[in-house]
mmCIF file with all atom_site columns, C-alpha atoms in Angstrom:
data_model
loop_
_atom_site.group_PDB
_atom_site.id
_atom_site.type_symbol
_atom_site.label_atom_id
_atom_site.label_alt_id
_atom_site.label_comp_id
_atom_site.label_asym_id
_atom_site.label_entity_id
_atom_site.label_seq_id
_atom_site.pdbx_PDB_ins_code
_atom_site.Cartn_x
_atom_site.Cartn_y
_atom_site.Cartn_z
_atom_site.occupancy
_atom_site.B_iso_or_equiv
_atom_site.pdbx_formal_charge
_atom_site.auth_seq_id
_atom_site.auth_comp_id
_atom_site.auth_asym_id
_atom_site.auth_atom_id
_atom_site.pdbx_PDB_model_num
ATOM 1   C CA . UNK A 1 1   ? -40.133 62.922 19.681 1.00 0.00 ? 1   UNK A CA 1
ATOM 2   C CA . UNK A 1 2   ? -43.528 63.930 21.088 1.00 0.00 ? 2   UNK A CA 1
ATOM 3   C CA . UNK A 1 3   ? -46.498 63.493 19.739 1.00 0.00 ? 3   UNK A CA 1
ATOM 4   C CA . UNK A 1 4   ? -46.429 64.798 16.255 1.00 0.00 ? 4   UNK A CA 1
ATOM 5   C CA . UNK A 1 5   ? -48.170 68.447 15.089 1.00 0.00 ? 5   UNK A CA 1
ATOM 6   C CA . UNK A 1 6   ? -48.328 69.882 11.554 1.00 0.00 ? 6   UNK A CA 1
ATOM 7   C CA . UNK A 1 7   ? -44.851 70.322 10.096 1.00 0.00 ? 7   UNK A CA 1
ATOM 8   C CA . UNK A 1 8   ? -42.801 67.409 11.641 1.00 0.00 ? 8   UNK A CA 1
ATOM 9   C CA . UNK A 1 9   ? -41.168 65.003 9.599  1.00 0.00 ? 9   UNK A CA 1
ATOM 10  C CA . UNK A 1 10  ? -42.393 61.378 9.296  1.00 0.00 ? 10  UNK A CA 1
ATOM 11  C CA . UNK A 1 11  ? -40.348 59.492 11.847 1.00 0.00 ? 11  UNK A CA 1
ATOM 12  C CA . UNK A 1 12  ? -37.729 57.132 9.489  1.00 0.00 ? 12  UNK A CA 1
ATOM 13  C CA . UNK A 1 13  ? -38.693 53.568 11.374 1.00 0.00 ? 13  UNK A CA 1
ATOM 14  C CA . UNK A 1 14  ? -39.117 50.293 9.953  1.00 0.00 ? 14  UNK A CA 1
ATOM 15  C CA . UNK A 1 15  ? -42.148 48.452 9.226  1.00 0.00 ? 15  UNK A CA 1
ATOM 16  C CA . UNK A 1 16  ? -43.716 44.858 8.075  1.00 0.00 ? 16  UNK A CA 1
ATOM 17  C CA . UNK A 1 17  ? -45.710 43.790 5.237  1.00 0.00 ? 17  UNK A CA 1
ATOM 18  C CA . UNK A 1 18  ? -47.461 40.482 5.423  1.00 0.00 ? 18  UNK A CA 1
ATOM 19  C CA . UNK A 1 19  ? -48.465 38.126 2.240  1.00 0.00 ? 19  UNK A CA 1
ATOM 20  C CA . UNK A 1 20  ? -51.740 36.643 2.651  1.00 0.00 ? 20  UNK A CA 1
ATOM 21  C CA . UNK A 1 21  ? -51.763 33.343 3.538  1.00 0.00 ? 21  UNK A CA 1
ATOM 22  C CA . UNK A 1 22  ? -53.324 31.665 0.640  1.00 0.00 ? 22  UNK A CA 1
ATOM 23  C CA . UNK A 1 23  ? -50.520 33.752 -1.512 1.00 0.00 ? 23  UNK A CA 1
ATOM 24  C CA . UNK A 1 24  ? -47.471 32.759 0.367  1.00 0.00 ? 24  UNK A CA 1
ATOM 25  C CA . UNK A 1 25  ? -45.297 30.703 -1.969 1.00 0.00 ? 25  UNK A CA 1
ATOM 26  C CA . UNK A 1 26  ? -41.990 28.489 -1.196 1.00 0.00 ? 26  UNK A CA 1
ATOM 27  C CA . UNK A 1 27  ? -38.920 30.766 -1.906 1.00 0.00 ? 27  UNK A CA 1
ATOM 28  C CA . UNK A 1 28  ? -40.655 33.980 -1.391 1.00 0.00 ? 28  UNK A CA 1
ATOM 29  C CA . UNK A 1 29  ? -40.558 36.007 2.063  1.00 0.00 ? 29  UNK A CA 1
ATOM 30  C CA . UNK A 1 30  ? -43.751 36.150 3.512  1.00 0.00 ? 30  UNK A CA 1
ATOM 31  C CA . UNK A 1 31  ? -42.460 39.394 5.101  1.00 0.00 ? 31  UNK A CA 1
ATOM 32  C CA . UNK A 1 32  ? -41.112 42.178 4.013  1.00 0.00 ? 32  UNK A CA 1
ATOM 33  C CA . UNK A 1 33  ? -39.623 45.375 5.945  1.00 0.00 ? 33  UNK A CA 1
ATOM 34  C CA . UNK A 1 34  ? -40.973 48.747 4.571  1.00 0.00 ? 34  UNK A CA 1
ATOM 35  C CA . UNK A 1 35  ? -39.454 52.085 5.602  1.00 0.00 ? 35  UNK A CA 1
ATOM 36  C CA . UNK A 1 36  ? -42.231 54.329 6.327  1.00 0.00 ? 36  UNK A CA 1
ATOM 37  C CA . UNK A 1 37  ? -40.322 57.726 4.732  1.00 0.00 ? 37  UNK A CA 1
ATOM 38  C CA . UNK A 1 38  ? -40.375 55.590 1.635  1.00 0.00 ? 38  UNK A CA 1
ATOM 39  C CA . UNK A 1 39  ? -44.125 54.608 1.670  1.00 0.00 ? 39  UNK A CA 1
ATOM 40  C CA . UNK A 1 40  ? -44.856 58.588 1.660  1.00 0.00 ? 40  UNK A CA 1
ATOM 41  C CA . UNK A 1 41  ? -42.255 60.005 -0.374 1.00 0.00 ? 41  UNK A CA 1
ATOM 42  C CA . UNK A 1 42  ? -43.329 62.176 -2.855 1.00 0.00 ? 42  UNK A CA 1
ATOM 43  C CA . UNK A 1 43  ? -46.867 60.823 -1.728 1.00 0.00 ? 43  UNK A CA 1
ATOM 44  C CA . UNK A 1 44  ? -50.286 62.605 -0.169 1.00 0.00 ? 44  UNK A CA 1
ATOM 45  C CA . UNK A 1 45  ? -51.653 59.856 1.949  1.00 0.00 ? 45  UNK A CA 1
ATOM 46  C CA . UNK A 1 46  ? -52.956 58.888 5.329  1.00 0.00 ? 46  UNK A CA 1
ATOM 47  C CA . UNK A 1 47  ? -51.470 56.993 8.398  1.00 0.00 ? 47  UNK A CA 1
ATOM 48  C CA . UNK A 1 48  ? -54.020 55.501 10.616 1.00 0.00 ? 48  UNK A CA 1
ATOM 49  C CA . UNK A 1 49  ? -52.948 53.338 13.887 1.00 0.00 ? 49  UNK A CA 1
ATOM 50  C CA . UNK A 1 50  ? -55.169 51.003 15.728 1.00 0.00 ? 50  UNK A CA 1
ATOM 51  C CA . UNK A 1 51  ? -54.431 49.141 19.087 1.00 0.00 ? 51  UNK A CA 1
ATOM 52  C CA . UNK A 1 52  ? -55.190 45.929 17.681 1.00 0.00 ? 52  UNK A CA 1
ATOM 53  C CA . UNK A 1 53  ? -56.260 44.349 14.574 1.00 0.00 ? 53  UNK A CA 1
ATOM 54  C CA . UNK A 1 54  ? -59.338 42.415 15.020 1.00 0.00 ? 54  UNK A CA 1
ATOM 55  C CA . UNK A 1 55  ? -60.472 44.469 17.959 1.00 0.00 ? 55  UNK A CA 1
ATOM 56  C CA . UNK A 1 56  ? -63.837 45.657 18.398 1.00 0.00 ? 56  UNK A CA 1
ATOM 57  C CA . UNK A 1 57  ? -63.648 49.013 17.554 1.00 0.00 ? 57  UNK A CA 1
ATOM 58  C CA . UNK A 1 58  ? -61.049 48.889 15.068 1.00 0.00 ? 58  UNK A CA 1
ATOM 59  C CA . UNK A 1 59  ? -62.888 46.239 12.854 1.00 0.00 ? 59  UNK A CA 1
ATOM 60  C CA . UNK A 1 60  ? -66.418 47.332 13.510 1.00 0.00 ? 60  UNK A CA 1
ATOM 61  C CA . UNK A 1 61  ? -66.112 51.022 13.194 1.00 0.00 ? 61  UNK A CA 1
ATOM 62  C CA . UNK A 1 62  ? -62.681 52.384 12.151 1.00 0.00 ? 62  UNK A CA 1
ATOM 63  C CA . UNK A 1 63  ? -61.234 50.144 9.567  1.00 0.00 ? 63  UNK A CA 1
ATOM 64  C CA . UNK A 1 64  ? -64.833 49.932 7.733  1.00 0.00 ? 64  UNK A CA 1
ATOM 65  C CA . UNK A 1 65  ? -65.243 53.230 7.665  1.00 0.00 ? 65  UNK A CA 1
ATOM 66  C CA . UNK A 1 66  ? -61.838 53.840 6.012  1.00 0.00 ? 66  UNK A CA 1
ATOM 67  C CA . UNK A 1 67  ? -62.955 50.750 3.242  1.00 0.00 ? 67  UNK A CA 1
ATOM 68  C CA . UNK A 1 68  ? -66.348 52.791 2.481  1.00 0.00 ? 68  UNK A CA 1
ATOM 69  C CA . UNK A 1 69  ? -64.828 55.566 1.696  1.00 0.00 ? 69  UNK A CA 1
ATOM 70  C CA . UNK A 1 70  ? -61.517 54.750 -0.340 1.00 0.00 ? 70  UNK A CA 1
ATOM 71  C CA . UNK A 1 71  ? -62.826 56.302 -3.971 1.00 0.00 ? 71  UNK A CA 1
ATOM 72  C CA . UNK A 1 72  ? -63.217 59.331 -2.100 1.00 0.00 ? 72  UNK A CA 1
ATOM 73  C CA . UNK A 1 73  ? -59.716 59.662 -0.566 1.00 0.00 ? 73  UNK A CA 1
ATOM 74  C CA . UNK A 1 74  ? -58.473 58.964 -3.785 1.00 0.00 ? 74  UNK A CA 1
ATOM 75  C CA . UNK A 1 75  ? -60.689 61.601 -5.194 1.00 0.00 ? 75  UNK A CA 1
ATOM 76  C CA . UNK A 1 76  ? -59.137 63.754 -2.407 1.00 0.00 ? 76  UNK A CA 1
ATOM 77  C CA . UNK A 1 77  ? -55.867 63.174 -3.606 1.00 0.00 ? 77  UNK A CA 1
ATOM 78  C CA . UNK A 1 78  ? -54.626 60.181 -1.238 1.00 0.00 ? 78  UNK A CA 1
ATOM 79  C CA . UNK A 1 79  ? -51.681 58.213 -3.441 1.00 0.00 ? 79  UNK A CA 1
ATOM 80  C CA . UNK A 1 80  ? -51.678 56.039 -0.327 1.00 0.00 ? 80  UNK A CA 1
ATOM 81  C CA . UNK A 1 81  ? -53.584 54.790 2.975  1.00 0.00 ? 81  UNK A CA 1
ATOM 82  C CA . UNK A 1 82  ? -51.566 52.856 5.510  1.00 0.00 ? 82  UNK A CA 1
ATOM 83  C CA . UNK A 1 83  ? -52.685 51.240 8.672  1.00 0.00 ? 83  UNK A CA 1
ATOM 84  C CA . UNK A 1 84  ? -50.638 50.024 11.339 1.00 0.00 ? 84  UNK A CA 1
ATOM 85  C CA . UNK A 1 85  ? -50.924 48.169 14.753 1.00 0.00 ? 85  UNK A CA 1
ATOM 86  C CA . UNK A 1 86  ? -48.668 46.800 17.294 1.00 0.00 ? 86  UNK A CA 1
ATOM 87  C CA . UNK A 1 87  ? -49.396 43.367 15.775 1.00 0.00 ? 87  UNK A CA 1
ATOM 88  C CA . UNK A 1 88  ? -47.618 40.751 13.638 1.00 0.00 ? 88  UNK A CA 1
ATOM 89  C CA . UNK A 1 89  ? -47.467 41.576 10.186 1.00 0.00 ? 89  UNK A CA 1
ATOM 90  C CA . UNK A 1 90  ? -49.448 38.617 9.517  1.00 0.00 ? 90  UNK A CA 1
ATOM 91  C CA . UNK A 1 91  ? -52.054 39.313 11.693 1.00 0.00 ? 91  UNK A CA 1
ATOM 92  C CA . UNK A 1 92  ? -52.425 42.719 10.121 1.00 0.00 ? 92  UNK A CA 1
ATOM 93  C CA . UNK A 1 93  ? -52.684 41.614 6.799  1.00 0.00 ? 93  UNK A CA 1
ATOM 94  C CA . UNK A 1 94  ? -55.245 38.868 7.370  1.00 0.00 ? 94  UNK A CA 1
ATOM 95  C CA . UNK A 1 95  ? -57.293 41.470 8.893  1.00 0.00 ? 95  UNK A CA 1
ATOM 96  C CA . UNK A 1 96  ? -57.160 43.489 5.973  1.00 0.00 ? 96  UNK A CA 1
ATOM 97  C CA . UNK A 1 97  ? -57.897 40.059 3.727  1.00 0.00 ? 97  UNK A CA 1
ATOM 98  C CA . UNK A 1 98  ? -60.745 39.064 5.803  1.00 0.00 ? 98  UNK A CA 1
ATOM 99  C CA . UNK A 1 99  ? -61.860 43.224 5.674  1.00 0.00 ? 99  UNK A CA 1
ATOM 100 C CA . UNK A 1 100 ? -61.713 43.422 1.776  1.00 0.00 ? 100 UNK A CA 1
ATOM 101 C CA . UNK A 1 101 ? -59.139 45.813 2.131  1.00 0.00 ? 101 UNK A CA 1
ATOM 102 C CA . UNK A 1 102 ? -55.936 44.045 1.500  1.00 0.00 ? 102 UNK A CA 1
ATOM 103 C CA . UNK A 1 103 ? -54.465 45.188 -1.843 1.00 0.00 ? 103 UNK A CA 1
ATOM 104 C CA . UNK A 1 104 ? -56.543 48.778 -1.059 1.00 0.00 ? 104 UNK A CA 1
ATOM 105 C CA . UNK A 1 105 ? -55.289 49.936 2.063  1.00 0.00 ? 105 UNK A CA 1
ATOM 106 C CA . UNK A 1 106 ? -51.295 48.766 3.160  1.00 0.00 ? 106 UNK A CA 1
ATOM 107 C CA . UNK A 1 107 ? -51.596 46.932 6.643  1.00 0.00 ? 107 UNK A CA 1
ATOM 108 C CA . UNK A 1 108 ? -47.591 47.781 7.939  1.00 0.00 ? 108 UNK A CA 1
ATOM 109 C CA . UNK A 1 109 ? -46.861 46.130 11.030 1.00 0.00 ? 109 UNK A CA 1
ATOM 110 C CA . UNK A 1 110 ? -44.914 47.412 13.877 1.00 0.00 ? 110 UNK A CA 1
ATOM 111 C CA . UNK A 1 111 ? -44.263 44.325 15.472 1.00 0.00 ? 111 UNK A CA 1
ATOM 112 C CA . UNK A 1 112 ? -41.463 46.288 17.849 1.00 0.00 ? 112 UNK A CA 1
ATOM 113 C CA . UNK A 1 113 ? -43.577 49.117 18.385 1.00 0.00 ? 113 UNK A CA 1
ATOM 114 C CA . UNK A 1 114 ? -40.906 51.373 17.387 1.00 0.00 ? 114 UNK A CA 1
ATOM 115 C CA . UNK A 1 115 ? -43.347 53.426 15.551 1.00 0.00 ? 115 UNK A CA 1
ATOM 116 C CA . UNK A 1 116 ? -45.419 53.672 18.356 1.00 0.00 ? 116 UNK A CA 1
ATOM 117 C CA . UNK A 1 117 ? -42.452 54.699 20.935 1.00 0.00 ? 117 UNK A CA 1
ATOM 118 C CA . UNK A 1 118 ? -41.390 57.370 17.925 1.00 0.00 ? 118 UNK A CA 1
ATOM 119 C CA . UNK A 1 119 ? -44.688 59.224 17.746 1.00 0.00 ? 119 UNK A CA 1
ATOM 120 C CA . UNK A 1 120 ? -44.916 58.913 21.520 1.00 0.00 ? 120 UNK A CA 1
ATOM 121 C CA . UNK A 1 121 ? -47.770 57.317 21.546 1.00 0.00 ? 121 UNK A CA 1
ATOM 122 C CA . UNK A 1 122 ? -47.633 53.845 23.405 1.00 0.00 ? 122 UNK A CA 1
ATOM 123 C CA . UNK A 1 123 ? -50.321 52.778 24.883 1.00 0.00 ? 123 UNK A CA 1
ATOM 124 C CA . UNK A 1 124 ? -49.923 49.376 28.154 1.00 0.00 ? 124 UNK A CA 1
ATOM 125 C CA . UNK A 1 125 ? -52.838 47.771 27.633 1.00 0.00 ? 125 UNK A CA 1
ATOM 126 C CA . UNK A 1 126 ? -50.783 44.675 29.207 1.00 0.00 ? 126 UNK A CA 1
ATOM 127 C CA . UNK A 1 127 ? -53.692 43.803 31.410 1.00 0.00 ? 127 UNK A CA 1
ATOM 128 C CA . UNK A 1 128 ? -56.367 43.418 28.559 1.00 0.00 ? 128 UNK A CA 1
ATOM 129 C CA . UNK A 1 129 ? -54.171 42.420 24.937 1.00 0.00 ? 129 UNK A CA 1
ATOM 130 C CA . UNK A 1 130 ? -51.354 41.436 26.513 1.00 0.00 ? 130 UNK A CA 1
ATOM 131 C CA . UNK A 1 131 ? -48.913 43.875 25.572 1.00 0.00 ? 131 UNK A CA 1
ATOM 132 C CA . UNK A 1 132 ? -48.123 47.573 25.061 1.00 0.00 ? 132 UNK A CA 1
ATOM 133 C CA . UNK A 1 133 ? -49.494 48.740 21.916 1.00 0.00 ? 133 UNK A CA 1
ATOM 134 C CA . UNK A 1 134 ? -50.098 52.218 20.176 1.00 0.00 ? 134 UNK A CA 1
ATOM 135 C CA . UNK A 1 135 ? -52.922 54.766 20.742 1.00 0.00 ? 135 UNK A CA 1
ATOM 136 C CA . UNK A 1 136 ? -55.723 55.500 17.895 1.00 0.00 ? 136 UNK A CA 1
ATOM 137 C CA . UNK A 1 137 ? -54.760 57.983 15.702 1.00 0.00 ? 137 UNK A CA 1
ATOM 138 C CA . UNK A 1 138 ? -54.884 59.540 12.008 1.00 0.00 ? 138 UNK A CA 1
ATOM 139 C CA . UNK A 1 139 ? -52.658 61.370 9.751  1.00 0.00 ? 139 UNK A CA 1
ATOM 140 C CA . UNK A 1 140 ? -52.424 63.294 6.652  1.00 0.00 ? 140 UNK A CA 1
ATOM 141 C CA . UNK A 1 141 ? -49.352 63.301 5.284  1.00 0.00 ? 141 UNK A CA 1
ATOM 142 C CA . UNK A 1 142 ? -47.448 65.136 2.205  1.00 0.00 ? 142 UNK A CA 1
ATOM 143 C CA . UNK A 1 143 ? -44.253 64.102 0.928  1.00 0.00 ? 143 UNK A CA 1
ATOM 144 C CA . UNK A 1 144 ? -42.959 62.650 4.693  1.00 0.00 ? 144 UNK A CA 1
ATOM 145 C CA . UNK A 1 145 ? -44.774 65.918 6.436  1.00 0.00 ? 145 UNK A CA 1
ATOM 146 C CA . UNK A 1 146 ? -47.542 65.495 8.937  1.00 0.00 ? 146 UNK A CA 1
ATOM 147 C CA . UNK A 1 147 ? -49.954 68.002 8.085  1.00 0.00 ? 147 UNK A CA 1
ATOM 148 C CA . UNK A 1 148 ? -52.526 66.903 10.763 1.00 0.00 ? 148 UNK A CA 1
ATOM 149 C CA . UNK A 1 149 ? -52.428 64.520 13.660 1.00 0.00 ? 149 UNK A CA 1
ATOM 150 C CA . UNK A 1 150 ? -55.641 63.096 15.321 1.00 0.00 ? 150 UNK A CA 1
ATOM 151 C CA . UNK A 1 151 ? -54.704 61.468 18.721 1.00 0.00 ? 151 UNK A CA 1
ATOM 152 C CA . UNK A 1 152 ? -57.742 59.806 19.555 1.00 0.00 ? 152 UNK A CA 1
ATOM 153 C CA . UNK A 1 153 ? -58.856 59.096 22.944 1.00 0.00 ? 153 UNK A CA 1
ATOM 154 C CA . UNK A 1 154 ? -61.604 57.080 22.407 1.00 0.00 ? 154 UNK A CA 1
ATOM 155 C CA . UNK A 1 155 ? -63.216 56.166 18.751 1.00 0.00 ? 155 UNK A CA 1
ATOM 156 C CA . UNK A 1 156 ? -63.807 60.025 16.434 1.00 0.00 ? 156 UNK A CA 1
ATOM 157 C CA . UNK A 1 157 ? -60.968 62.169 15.367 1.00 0.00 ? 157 UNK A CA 1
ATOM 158 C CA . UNK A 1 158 ? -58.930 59.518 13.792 1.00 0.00 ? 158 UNK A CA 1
ATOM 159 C CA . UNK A 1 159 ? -62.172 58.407 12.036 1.00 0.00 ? 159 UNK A CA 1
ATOM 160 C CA . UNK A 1 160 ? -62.464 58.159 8.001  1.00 0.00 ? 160 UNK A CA 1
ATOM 161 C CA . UNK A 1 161 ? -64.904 61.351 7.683  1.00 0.00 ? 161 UNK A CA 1
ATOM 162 C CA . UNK A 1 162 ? -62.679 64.002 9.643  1.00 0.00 ? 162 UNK A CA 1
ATOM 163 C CA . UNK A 1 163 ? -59.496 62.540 8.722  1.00 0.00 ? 163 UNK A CA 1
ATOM 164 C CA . UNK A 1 164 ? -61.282 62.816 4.748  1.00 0.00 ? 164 UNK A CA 1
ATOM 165 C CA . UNK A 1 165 ? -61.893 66.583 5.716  1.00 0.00 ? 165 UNK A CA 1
ATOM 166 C CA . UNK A 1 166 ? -58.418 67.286 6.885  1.00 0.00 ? 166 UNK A CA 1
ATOM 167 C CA . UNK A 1 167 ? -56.840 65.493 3.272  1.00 0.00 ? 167 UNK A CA 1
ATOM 168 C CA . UNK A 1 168 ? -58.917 67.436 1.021  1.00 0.00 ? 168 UNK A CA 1
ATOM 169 C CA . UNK A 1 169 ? -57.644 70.753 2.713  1.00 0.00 ? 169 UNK A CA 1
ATOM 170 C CA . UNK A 1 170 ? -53.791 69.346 1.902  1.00 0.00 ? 170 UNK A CA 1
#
Protein backbone atom coordinates (compact mmCIF):
# COMPACT_ATOMS: atom_id res chain seq x y z
CA UNK A 1 0.00 0.00 0.00
CA UNK A 2 1.38 3.54 -0.30
CA UNK A 3 1.11 6.02 1.85
CA UNK A 4 -2.47 6.42 2.76
CA UNK A 5 -4.93 9.50 1.29
CA UNK A 6 -8.58 10.16 2.21
CA UNK A 7 -10.76 7.15 1.42
CA UNK A 8 -8.42 4.11 2.02
CA UNK A 9 -9.25 1.57 4.35
CA UNK A 10 -7.40 1.15 7.69
CA UNK A 11 -4.75 -1.44 6.97
CA UNK A 12 -6.08 -4.86 9.09
CA UNK A 13 -2.49 -5.44 11.08
CA UNK A 14 -1.92 -6.46 14.48
CA UNK A 15 -0.95 -4.51 17.37
CA UNK A 16 0.25 -4.62 21.27
CA UNK A 17 -1.16 -3.33 24.36
CA UNK A 18 1.05 -3.13 27.38
CA UNK A 19 -0.20 -3.28 31.27
CA UNK A 20 1.60 -0.93 33.35
CA UNK A 21 4.02 -2.27 35.35
CA UNK A 22 2.78 -1.63 38.77
CA UNK A 23 -0.67 -3.35 37.37
CA UNK A 24 0.75 -6.49 35.97
CA UNK A 25 -0.61 -9.38 38.01
CA UNK A 26 0.45 -13.29 38.05
CA UNK A 27 -1.95 -15.14 35.62
CA UNK A 28 -2.78 -12.20 33.55
CA UNK A 29 -0.95 -11.35 30.09
CA UNK A 30 0.87 -8.36 30.34
CA UNK A 31 0.27 -8.13 26.56
CA UNK A 32 -2.34 -8.21 24.57
CA UNK A 33 -2.66 -8.17 20.57
CA UNK A 34 -5.24 -5.56 19.28
CA UNK A 35 -6.39 -5.51 15.65
CA UNK A 36 -6.34 -2.03 14.57
CA UNK A 37 -9.80 -2.38 12.20
CA UNK A 38 -11.29 -3.30 15.53
CA UNK A 39 -9.96 -0.31 17.61
CA UNK A 40 -11.84 2.02 14.89
CA UNK A 41 -14.81 0.21 13.99
CA UNK A 42 -17.76 2.03 14.12
CA UNK A 43 -15.37 4.70 15.80
CA UNK A 44 -14.25 8.59 14.84
CA UNK A 45 -10.80 8.73 16.24
CA UNK A 46 -7.21 9.59 15.58
CA UNK A 47 -4.00 7.52 14.78
CA UNK A 48 -0.85 9.26 15.61
CA UNK A 49 2.76 7.46 15.05
CA UNK A 50 5.95 8.54 16.60
CA UNK A 51 9.54 7.17 15.88
CA UNK A 52 10.16 6.47 19.35
CA UNK A 53 8.60 6.70 22.63
CA UNK A 54 10.61 8.69 24.96
CA UNK A 55 12.26 10.66 22.21
CA UNK A 56 12.74 14.22 22.30
CA UNK A 57 10.29 15.44 20.17
CA UNK A 58 7.72 12.97 20.69
CA UNK A 59 7.61 13.47 24.56
CA UNK A 60 8.35 17.14 24.66
CA UNK A 61 6.15 18.41 21.95
CA UNK A 62 3.86 15.84 20.25
CA UNK A 63 2.53 13.53 22.83
CA UNK A 64 1.87 16.66 25.31
CA UNK A 65 0.23 18.41 23.02
CA UNK A 66 -2.18 15.54 22.23
CA UNK A 67 -2.69 15.19 26.48
CA UNK A 68 -3.64 19.11 26.60
CA UNK A 69 -6.03 18.87 24.39
CA UNK A 70 -8.02 15.48 24.92
CA UNK A 71 -11.56 17.23 26.23
CA UNK A 72 -11.45 18.90 23.06
CA UNK A 73 -11.08 15.90 20.70
CA UNK A 74 -13.68 14.40 22.54
CA UNK A 75 -15.72 17.48 22.14
CA UNK A 76 -14.82 17.05 18.42
CA UNK A 77 -16.22 13.81 18.33
CA UNK A 78 -12.99 11.48 18.83
CA UNK A 79 -14.46 7.93 20.45
CA UNK A 80 -10.75 7.09 20.37
CA UNK A 81 -6.96 8.38 20.19
CA UNK A 82 -4.29 5.80 19.52
CA UNK A 83 -0.59 6.21 19.40
CA UNK A 84 1.82 3.91 18.10
CA UNK A 85 5.67 3.47 17.72
CA UNK A 86 8.01 0.91 16.54
CA UNK A 87 8.64 0.09 20.22
CA UNK A 88 7.81 -2.67 22.72
CA UNK A 89 4.47 -2.55 23.94
CA UNK A 90 5.84 -2.01 27.25
CA UNK A 91 7.86 0.70 26.48
CA UNK A 92 4.89 2.43 24.92
CA UNK A 93 2.73 2.12 27.67
CA UNK A 94 5.15 3.30 30.35
CA UNK A 95 5.54 6.29 28.30
CA UNK A 96 2.05 6.95 28.34
CA UNK A 97 2.07 6.12 32.42
CA UNK A 98 4.91 8.34 33.06
CA UNK A 99 2.93 11.09 30.41
CA UNK A 100 -0.46 10.95 32.35
CA UNK A 101 -1.92 9.62 29.42
CA UNK A 102 -2.23 5.96 29.94
CA UNK A 103 -5.92 5.03 30.38
CA UNK A 104 -6.64 8.44 28.00
CA UNK A 105 -4.89 7.86 24.96
CA UNK A 106 -4.23 3.78 23.79
CA UNK A 107 -0.33 3.36 23.36
CA UNK A 108 -0.53 0.12 20.55
CA UNK A 109 2.74 -1.16 19.83
CA UNK A 110 4.05 -2.32 16.59
CA UNK A 111 6.81 -4.17 17.80
CA UNK A 112 7.20 -5.83 14.00
CA UNK A 113 6.66 -2.71 12.35
CA UNK A 114 4.11 -4.21 10.23
CA UNK A 115 2.06 -1.17 10.58
CA UNK A 116 4.72 0.88 9.60
CA UNK A 117 5.72 -1.32 6.34
CA UNK A 118 1.62 -1.23 5.60
CA UNK A 119 1.23 2.53 5.50
CA UNK A 120 4.59 2.70 3.74
CA UNK A 121 6.03 4.62 5.96
CA UNK A 122 9.31 3.08 7.50
CA UNK A 123 11.66 5.11 8.47
CA UNK A 124 16.03 3.40 9.08
CA UNK A 125 17.03 5.36 11.63
CA UNK A 126 19.48 2.23 12.35
CA UNK A 127 22.38 4.56 12.85
CA UNK A 128 20.77 6.75 15.68
CA UNK A 129 17.78 4.25 17.63
CA UNK A 130 19.00 1.32 16.48
CA UNK A 131 16.46 0.11 14.27
CA UNK A 132 13.98 0.93 11.49
CA UNK A 133 11.06 2.59 12.84
CA UNK A 134 7.97 4.56 11.40
CA UNK A 135 7.75 8.20 10.19
CA UNK A 136 5.59 10.98 12.22
CA UNK A 137 2.30 11.10 11.21
CA UNK A 138 -1.55 11.77 12.12
CA UNK A 139 -4.84 10.47 11.18
CA UNK A 140 -8.45 10.99 11.35
CA UNK A 141 -10.25 8.17 10.98
CA UNK A 142 -14.16 7.14 10.60
CA UNK A 143 -15.38 3.77 10.92
CA UNK A 144 -11.77 2.08 9.47
CA UNK A 145 -11.59 5.14 6.72
CA UNK A 146 -8.70 7.54 6.66
CA UNK A 147 -10.17 10.76 6.12
CA UNK A 148 -6.83 12.70 6.41
CA UNK A 149 -3.22 11.68 6.57
CA UNK A 150 -0.43 14.03 7.90
CA UNK A 151 3.03 12.58 6.91
CA UNK A 152 5.22 14.66 8.81
CA UNK A 153 8.65 15.46 7.88
CA UNK A 154 9.81 17.09 10.69
CA UNK A 155 7.56 18.08 13.97
CA UNK A 156 3.79 20.18 12.56
CA UNK A 157 1.21 18.48 10.50
CA UNK A 158 0.81 15.48 12.62
CA UNK A 159 0.60 17.91 15.60
CA UNK A 160 -2.58 17.97 18.11
CA UNK A 161 -3.95 21.52 16.77
CA UNK A 162 -4.13 20.66 12.89
CA UNK A 163 -4.84 17.14 13.34
CA UNK A 164 -7.92 18.78 15.97
CA UNK A 165 -8.89 20.94 12.83
CA UNK A 166 -9.01 18.11 10.39
CA UNK A 167 -11.45 15.83 13.16
CA UNK A 168 -13.88 18.48 13.69
CA UNK A 169 -14.42 18.76 9.80
CA UNK A 170 -15.20 14.65 9.91
Amino acid sequence: MPVPKAGDQVPDVTLYEGTPLTQIQAGSPPVNAVQLRDVFKGKKGVLVNVPGAFTPGCSKTHLPGFVASLDQFKAAGADVIVFTAVNDPFVLTEWGVVNNAHGKIRFLADMHGKLAEAFDVVLDVTEKLGSKRGKRYSAVIKDNVITHFNLDDGLTCSLADPTLAQLKEV
